[in-house]
Coordinates of N, CA and C in Angstrom, one line a residue:
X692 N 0.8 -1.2 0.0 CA 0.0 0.0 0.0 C 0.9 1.3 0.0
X693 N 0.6 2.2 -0.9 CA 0.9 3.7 -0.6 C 0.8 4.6 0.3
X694 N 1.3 4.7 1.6 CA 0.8 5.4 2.7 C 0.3 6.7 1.6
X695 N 1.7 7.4 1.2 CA 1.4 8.6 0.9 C 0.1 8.8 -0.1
X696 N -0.3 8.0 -0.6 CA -1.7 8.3 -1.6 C -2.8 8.1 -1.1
X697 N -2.7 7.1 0.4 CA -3.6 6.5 1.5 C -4.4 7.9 2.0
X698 N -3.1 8.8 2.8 CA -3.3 10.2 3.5 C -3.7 10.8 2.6
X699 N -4.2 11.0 1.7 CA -4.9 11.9 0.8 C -6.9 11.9 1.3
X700 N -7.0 10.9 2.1 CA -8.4 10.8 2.1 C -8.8 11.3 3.3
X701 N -9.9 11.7 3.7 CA -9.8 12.6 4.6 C -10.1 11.9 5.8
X702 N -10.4 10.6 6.0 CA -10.2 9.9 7.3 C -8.6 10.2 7.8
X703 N -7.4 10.4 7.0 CA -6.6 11.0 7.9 C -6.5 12.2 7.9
X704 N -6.5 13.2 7.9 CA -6.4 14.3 8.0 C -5.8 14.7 9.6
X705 N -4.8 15.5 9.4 CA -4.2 15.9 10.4 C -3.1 14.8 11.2
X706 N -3.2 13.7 10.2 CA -2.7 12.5 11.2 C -1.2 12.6 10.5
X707 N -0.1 12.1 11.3 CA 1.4 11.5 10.4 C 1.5 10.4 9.6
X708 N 2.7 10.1 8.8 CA 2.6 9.1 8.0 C 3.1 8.2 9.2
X709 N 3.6 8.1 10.3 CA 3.5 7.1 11.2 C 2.4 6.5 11.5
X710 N 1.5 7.7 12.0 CA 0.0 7.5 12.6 C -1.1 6.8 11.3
X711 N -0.6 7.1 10.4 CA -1.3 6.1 9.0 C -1.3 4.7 9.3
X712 N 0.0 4.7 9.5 CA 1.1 3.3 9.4 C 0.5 2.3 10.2
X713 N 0.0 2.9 11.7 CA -0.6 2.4 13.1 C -1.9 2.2 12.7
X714 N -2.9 2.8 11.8 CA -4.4 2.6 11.7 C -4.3 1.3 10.6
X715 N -3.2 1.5 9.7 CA -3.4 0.2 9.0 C -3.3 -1.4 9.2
X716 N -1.9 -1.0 10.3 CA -1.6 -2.3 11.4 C -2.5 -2.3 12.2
X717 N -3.0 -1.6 13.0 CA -3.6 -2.1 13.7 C -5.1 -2.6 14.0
X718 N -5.6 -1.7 12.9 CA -7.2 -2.0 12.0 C -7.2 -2.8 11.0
X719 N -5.5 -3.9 11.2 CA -6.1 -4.8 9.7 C -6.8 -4.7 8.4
X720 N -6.2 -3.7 8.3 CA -6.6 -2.8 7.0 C -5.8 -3.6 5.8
X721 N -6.6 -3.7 4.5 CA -6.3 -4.6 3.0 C -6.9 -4.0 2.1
X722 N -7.0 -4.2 1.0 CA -7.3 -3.6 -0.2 C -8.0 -4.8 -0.9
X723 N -9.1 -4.4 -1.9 CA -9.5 -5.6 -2.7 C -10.1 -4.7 -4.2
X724 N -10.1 -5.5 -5.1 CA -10.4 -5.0 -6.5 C -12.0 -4.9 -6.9
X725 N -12.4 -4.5 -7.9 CA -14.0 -4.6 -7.9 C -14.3 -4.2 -9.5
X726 N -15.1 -5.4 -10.1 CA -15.1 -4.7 -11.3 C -16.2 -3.4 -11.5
X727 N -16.6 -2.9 -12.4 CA -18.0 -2.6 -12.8 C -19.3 -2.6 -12.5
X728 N -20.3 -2.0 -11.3 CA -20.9 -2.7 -11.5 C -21.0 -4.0 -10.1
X729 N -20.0 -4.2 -9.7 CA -20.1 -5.1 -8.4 C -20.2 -4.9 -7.4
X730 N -21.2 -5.7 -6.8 CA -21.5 -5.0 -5.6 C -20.6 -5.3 -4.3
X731 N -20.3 -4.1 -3.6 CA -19.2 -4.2 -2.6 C -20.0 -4.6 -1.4
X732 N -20.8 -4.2 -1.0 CA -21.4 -4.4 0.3 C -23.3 -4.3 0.0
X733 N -23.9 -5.0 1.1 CA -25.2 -5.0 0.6 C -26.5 -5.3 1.4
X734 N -27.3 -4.8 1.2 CA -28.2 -4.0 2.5 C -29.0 -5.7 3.1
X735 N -29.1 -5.8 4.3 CA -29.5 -6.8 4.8 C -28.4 -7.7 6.1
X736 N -26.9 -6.9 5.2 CA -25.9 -7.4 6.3 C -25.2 -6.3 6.8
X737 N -24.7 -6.6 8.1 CA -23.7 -5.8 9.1 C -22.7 -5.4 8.7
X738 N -21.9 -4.9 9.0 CA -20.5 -4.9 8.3 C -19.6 -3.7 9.8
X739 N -18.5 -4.4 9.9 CA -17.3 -3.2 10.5 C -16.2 -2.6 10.0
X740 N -16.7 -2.8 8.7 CA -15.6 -2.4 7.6 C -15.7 -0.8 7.4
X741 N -14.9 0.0 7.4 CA -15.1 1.6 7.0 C -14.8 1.2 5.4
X742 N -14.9 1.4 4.0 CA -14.2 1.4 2.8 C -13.6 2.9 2.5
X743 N -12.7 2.7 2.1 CA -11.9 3.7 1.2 C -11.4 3.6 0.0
X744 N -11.8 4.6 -1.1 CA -12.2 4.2 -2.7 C -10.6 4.9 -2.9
X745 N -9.7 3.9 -3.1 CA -8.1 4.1 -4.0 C -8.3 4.6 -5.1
X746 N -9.2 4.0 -6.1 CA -9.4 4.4 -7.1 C -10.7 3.5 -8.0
X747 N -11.0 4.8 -8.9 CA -12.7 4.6 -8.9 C -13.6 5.2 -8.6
X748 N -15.0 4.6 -8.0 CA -16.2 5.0 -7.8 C -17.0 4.4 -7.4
X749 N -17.7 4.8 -6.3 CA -18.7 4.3 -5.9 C -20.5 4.6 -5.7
X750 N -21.3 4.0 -6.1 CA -22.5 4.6 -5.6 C -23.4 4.0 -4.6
X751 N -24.1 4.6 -3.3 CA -24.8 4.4 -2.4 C -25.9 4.0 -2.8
X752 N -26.4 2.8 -3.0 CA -28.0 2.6 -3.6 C -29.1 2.3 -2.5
X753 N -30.1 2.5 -3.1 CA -31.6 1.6 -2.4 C -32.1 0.9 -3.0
X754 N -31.8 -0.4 -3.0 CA -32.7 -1.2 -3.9 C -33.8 -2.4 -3.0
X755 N -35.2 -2.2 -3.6 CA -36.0 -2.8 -3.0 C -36.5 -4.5 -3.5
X756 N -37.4 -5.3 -3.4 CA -37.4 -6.6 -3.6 C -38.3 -6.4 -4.7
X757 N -38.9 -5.4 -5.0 CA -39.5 -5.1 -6.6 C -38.7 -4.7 -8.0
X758 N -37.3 -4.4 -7.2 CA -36.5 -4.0 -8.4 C -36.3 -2.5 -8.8
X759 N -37.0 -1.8 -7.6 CA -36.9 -0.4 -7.8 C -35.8 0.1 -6.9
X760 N -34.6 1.3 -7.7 CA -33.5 1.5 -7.3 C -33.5 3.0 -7.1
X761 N -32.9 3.8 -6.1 CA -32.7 5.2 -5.6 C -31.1 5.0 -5.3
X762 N -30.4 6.1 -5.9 CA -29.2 6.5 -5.8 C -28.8 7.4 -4.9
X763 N -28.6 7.2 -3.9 CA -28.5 8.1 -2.8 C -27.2 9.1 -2.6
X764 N -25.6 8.3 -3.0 CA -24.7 9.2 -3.4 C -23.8 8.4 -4.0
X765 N -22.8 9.6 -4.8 CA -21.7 9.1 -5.3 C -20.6 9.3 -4.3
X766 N -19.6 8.0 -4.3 CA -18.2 8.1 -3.4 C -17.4 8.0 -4.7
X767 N -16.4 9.2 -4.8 CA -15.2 9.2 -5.7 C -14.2 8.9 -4.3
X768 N -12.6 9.2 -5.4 CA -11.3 8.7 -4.7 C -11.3 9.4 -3.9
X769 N -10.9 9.0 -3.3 CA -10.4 9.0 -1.8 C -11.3 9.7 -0.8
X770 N -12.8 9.1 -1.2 CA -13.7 9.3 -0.5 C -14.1 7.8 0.0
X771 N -15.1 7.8 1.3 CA -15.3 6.6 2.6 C -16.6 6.6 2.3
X772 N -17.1 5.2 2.8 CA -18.2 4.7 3.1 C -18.3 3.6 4.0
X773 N -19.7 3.6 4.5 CA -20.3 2.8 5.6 C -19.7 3.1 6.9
X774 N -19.2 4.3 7.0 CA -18.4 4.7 8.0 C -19.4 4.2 9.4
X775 N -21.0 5.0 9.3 CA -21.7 4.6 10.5 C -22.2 3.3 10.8
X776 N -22.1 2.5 9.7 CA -22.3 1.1 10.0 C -21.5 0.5 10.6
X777 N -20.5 0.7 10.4 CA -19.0 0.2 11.1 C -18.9 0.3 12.7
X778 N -19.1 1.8 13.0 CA -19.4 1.9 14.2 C -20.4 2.0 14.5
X779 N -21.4 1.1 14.5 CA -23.0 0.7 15.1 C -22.7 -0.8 14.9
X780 N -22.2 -1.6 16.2 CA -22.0 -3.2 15.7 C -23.4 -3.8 15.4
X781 N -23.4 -4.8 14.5 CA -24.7 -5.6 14.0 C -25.7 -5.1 13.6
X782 N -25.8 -3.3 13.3 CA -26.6 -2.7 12.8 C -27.0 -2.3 11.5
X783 N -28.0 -3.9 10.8 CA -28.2 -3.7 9.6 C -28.2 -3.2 8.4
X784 N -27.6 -3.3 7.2 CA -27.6 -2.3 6.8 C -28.3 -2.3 5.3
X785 N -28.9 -1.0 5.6 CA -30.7 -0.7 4.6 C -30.0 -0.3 3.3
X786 N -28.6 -0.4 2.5 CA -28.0 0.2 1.7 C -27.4 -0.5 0.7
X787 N -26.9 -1.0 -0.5 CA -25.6 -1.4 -1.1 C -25.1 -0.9 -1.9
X788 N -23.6 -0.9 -1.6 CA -22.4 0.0 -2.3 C -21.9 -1.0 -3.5
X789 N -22.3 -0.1 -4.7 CA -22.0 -0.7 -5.7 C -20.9 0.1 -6.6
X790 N -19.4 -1.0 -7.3 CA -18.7 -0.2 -7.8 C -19.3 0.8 -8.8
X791 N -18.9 2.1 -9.3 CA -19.7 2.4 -10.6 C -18.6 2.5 -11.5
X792 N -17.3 2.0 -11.3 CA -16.2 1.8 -12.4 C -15.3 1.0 -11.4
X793 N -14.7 0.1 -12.4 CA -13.1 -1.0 -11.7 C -12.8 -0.2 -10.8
X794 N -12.9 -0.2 -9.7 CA -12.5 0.3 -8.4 C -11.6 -0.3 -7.4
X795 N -10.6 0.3 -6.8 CA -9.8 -0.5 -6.0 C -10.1 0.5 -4.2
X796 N -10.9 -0.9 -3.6 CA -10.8 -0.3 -2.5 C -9.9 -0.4 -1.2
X797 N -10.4 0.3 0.0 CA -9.6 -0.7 1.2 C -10.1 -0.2 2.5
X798 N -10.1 -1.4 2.9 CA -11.1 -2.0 3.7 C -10.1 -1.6 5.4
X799 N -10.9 -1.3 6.5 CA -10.0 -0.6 7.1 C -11.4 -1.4 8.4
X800 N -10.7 -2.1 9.8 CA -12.0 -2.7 10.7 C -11.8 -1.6 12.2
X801 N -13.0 -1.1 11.8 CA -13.1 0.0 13.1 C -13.5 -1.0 14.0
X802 N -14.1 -2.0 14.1 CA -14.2 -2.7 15.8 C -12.5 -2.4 16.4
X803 N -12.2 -2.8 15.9 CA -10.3 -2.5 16.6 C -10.0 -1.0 17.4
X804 N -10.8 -0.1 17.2 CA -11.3 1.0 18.4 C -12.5 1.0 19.0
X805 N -13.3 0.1 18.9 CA -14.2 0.4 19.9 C -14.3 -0.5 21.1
X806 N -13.3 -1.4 20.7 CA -12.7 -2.5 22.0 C -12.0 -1.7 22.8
X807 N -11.1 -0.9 22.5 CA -9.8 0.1 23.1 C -10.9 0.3 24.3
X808 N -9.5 0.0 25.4 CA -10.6 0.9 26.9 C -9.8 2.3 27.1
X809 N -8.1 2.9 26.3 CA -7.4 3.5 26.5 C -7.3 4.3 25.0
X810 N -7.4 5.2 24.6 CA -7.2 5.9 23.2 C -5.9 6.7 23.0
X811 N -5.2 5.9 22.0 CA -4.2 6.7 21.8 C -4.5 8.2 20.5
X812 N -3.4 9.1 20.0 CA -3.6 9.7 20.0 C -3.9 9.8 17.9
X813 N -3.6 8.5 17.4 CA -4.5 8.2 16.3 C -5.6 8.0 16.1
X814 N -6.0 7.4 17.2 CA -7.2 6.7 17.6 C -8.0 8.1 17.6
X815 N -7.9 8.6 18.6 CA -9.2 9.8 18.8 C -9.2 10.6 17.5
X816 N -7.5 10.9 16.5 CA -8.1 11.3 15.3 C -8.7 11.0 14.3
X817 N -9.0 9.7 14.3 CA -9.6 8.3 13.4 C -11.3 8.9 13.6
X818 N -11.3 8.8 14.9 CA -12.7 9.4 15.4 C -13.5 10.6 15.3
X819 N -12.3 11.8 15.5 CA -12.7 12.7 14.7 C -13.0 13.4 13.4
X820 N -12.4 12.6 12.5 CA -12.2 12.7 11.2 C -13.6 11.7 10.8
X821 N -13.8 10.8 11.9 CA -14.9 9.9 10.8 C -16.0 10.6 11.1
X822 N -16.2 11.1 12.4 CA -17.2 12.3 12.9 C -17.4 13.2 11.4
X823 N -16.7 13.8 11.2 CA -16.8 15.2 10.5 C -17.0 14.4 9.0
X824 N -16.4 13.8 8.9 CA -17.1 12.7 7.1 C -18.8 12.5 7.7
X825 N -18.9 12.1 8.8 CA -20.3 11.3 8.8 C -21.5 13.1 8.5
X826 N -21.0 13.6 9.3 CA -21.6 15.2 9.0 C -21.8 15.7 8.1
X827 N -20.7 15.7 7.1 CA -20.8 15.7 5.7 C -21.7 15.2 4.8
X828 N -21.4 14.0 5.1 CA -22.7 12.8 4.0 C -23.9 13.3 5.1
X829 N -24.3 13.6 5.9 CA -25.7 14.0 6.3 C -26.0 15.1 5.8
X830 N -25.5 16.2 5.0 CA -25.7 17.1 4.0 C -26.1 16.9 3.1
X831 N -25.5 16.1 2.3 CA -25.8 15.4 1.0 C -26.5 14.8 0.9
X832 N -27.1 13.9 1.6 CA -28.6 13.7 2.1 C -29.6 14.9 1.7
X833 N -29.6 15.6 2.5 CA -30.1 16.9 2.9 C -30.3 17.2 1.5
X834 N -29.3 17.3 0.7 CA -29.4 18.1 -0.8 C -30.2 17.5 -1.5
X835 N -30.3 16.2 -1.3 CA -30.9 15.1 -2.4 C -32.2 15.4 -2.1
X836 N -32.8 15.3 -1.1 CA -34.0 15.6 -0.3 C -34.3 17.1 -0.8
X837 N -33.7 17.9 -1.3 CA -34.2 19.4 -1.4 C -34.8 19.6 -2.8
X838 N -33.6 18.2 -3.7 CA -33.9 18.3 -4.7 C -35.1 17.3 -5.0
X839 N -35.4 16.3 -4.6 CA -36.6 15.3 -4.9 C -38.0 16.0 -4.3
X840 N -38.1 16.9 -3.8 CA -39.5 17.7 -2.6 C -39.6 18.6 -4.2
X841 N -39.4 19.0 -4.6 CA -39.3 19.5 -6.3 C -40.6 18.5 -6.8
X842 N -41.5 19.1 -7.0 CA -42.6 18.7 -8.4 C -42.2 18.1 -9.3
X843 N -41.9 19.0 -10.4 CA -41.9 18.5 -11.4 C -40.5 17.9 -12.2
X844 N -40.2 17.2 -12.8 CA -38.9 16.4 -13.3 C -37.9 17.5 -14.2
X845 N -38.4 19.0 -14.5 CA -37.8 20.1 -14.8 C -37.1 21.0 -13.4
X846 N -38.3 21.1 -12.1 CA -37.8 21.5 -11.2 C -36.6 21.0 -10.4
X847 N -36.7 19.2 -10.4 CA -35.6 18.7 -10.1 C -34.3 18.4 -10.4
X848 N -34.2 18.9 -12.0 CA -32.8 18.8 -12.7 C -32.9 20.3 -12.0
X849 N -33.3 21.1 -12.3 CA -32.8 22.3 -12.2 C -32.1 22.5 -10.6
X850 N -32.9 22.5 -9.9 CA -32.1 22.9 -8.4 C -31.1 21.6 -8.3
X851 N -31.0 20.3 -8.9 CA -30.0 19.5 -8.7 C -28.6 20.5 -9.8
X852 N -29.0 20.4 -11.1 CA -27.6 21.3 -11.7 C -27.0 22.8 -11.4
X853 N -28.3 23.4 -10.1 CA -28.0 24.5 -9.6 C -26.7 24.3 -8.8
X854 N -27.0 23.2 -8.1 CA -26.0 22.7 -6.7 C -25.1 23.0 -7.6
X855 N -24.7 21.9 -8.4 CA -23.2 21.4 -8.7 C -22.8 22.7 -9.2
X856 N -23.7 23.7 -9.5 CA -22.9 24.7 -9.9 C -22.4 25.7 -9.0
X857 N -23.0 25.6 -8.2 CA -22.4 26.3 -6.9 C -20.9 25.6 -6.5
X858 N -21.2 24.3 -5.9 CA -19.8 23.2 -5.8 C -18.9 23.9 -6.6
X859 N -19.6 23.7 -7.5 CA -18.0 24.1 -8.6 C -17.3 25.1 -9.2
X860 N -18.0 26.0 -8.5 CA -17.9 27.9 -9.0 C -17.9 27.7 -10.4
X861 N -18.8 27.4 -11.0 CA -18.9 27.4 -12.6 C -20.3 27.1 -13.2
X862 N -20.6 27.8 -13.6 CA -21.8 27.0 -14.6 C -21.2 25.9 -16.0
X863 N -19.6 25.5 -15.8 CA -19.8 24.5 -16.7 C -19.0 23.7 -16.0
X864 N -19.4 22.3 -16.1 CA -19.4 21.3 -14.8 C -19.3 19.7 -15.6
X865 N -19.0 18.8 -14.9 CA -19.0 17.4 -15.0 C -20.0 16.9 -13.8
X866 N -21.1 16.1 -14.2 CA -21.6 15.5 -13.1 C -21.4 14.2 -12.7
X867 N -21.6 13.0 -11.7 CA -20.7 12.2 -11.4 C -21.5 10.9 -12.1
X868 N -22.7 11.2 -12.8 CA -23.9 10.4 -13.0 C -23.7 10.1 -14.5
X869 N -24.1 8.8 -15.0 CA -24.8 8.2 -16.2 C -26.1 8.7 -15.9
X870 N -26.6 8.7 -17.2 CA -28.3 9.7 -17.4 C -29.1 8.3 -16.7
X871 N -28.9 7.1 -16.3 CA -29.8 6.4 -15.7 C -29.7 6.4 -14.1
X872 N -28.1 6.8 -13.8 CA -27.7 7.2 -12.7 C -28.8 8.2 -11.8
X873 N -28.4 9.1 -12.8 CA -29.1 10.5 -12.4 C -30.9 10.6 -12.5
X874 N -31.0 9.8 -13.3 CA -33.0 9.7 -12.7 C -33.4 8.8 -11.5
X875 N -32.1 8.3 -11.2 CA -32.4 6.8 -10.0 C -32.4 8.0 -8.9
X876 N -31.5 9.2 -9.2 CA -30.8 9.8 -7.8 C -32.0 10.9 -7.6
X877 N -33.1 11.6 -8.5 CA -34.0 12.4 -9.1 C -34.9 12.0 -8.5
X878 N -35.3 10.5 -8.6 CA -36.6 9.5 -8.3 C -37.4 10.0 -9.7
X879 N -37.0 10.2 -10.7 CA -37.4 10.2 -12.0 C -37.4 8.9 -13.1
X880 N -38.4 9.2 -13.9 CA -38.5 7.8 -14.9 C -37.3 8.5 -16.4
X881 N -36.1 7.4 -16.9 CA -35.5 8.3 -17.2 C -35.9 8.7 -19.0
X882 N -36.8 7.6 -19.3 CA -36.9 8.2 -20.7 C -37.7 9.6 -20.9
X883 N -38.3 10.1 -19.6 CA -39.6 11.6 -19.3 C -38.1 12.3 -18.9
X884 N -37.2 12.2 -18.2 CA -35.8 12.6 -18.1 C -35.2 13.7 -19.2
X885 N -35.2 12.5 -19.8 CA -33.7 12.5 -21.2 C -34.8 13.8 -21.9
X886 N -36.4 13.6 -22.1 CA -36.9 14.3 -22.8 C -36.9 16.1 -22.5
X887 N -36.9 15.8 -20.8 CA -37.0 17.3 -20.3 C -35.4 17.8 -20.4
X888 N -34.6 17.3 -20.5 CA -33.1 17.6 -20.4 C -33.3 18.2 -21.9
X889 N -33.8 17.6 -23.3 CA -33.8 18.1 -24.5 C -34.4 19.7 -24.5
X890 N -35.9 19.5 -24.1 CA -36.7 20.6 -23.8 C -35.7 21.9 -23.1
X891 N -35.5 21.4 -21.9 CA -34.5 22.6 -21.5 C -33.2 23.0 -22.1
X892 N -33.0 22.0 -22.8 CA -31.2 22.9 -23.7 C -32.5 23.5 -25.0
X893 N -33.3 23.2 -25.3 CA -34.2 23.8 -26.8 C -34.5 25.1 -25.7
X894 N -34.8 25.4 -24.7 CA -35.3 26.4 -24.2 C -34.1 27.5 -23.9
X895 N -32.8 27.1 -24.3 CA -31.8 27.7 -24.0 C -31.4 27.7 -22.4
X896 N -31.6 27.3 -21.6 CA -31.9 27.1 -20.0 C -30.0 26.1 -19.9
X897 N -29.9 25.4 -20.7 CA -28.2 24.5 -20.7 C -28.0 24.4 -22.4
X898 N -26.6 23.7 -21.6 CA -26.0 23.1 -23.0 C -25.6 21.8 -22.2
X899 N -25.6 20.7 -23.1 CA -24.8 19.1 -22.3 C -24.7 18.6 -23.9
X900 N -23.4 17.6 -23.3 CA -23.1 16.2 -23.9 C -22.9 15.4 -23.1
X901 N -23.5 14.0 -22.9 CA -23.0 12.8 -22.0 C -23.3 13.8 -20.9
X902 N -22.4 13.8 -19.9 CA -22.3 14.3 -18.3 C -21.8 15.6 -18.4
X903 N -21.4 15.7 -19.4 CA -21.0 17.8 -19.1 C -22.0 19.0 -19.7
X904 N -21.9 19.8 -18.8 CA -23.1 20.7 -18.6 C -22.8 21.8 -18.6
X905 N -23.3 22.9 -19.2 CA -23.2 24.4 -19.3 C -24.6 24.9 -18.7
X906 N -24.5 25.8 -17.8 CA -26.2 26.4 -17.6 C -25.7 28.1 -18.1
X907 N -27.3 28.3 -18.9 CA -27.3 29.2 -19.5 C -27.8 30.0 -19.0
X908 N -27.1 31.3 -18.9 CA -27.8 33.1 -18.5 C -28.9 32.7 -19.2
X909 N -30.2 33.4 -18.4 CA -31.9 33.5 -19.5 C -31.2 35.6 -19.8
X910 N -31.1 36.3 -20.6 CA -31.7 37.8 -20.4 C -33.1 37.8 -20.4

């Protein structure tokens, strides 16, 4: 493993490349491959695994026993997941993390701090750092939610391509979504989608190809 490309994620933050060294040892931490498409973890089981995407992508799904699917978030590099599940032992989990490109992750076992009766000085920053991730993805939550309370399937691309343009100080942007991606994440049907996406570039409102996006001044 590459410490130095490891510390890029923001579960360490603030930590040394020593203090890396000690969460890997001592959380039994490994790495594993994933094609396309495969599913890494998956709702119905527990897990104490935190993941960390090396490289790749990941998406947060909901998938129910009818076959109906909600996209709840994208994890790019050197972004974490199931961070809360990890630390909630045996507490099922309603979700599955599916690669959304060849992904290499690594797998990192937080029970190995919650046994500790003594915290050393990795340890509490392991904790605070997963703290302030878990805060984070409760936002993004938050956003998805702002954007699906939206009516109509024009109102919901729009305040969703608003966001990312704020994110990205730009009105021209890459989004992290395939167009089936992004109606799963919308709660939209995508072929009524793809049509309002046409309608709104005819209306002069964007420009796109594939995933990249221009939003257009109205005068």
């Amino acid at each position: 493993m590459n410490i130095e490309e490891i510390m890029k994620t923001p579960l360490f933050i603030n930590m040394t490349k020593e203090e890396v060294g000690e969460v890997l040892k001592e959380l039994t931490a490994y790495q594993k491959d994933y094609l396309k498409n495969e599913y890494i973890m998956c709702a119905g089981d527990s897990t104490k695994l935190v993941g960390i995407v090396l490289k790749g992508a990941v998406t947060i799904e909901a998938n129910d026993v009818w076959g109906n699917k909600t996209i709840l978030s994208h994890v790019g590099e050197n972004g974490i997941f199931a961070e809360t599940y990890a630390l909630i032992p045996n507490e099922t989990m309603l979700v599955d993390v599916c690669a959304n490109t060849d992904s290499t992750i690594l797998f990192i076992d937080m029970s190995g701090i919650l046994s500790k009766s003594n915290m050393t000085s990795w340890m509490i920053k392991l904790i605070k750092n997963t703290l302030r991730i878990s805060m984070h993805k409760n936002l993004i939550l938050s956003k998805r939610s702002f954007h699906i309370s939206k009516k109509g399937a024009r109102e919901r691309l729009l305040s969703y391509l608003n966001t990312m343009s704020l994110q990205k100080h730009s009105n021209e942007f890459d989004i992290p979504f395939n167009r089936q991606q992004l109606a799963d994440y919308l709660n939209l049907e995508r072929t009524n989608m793809s049509k309002e996406l046409g309608r709104m570039q005819k209306d002069g409102l964007i420009e796109f190809k594939k995933n990249h996006f221009i939003l257009k001044t109205v005068n």
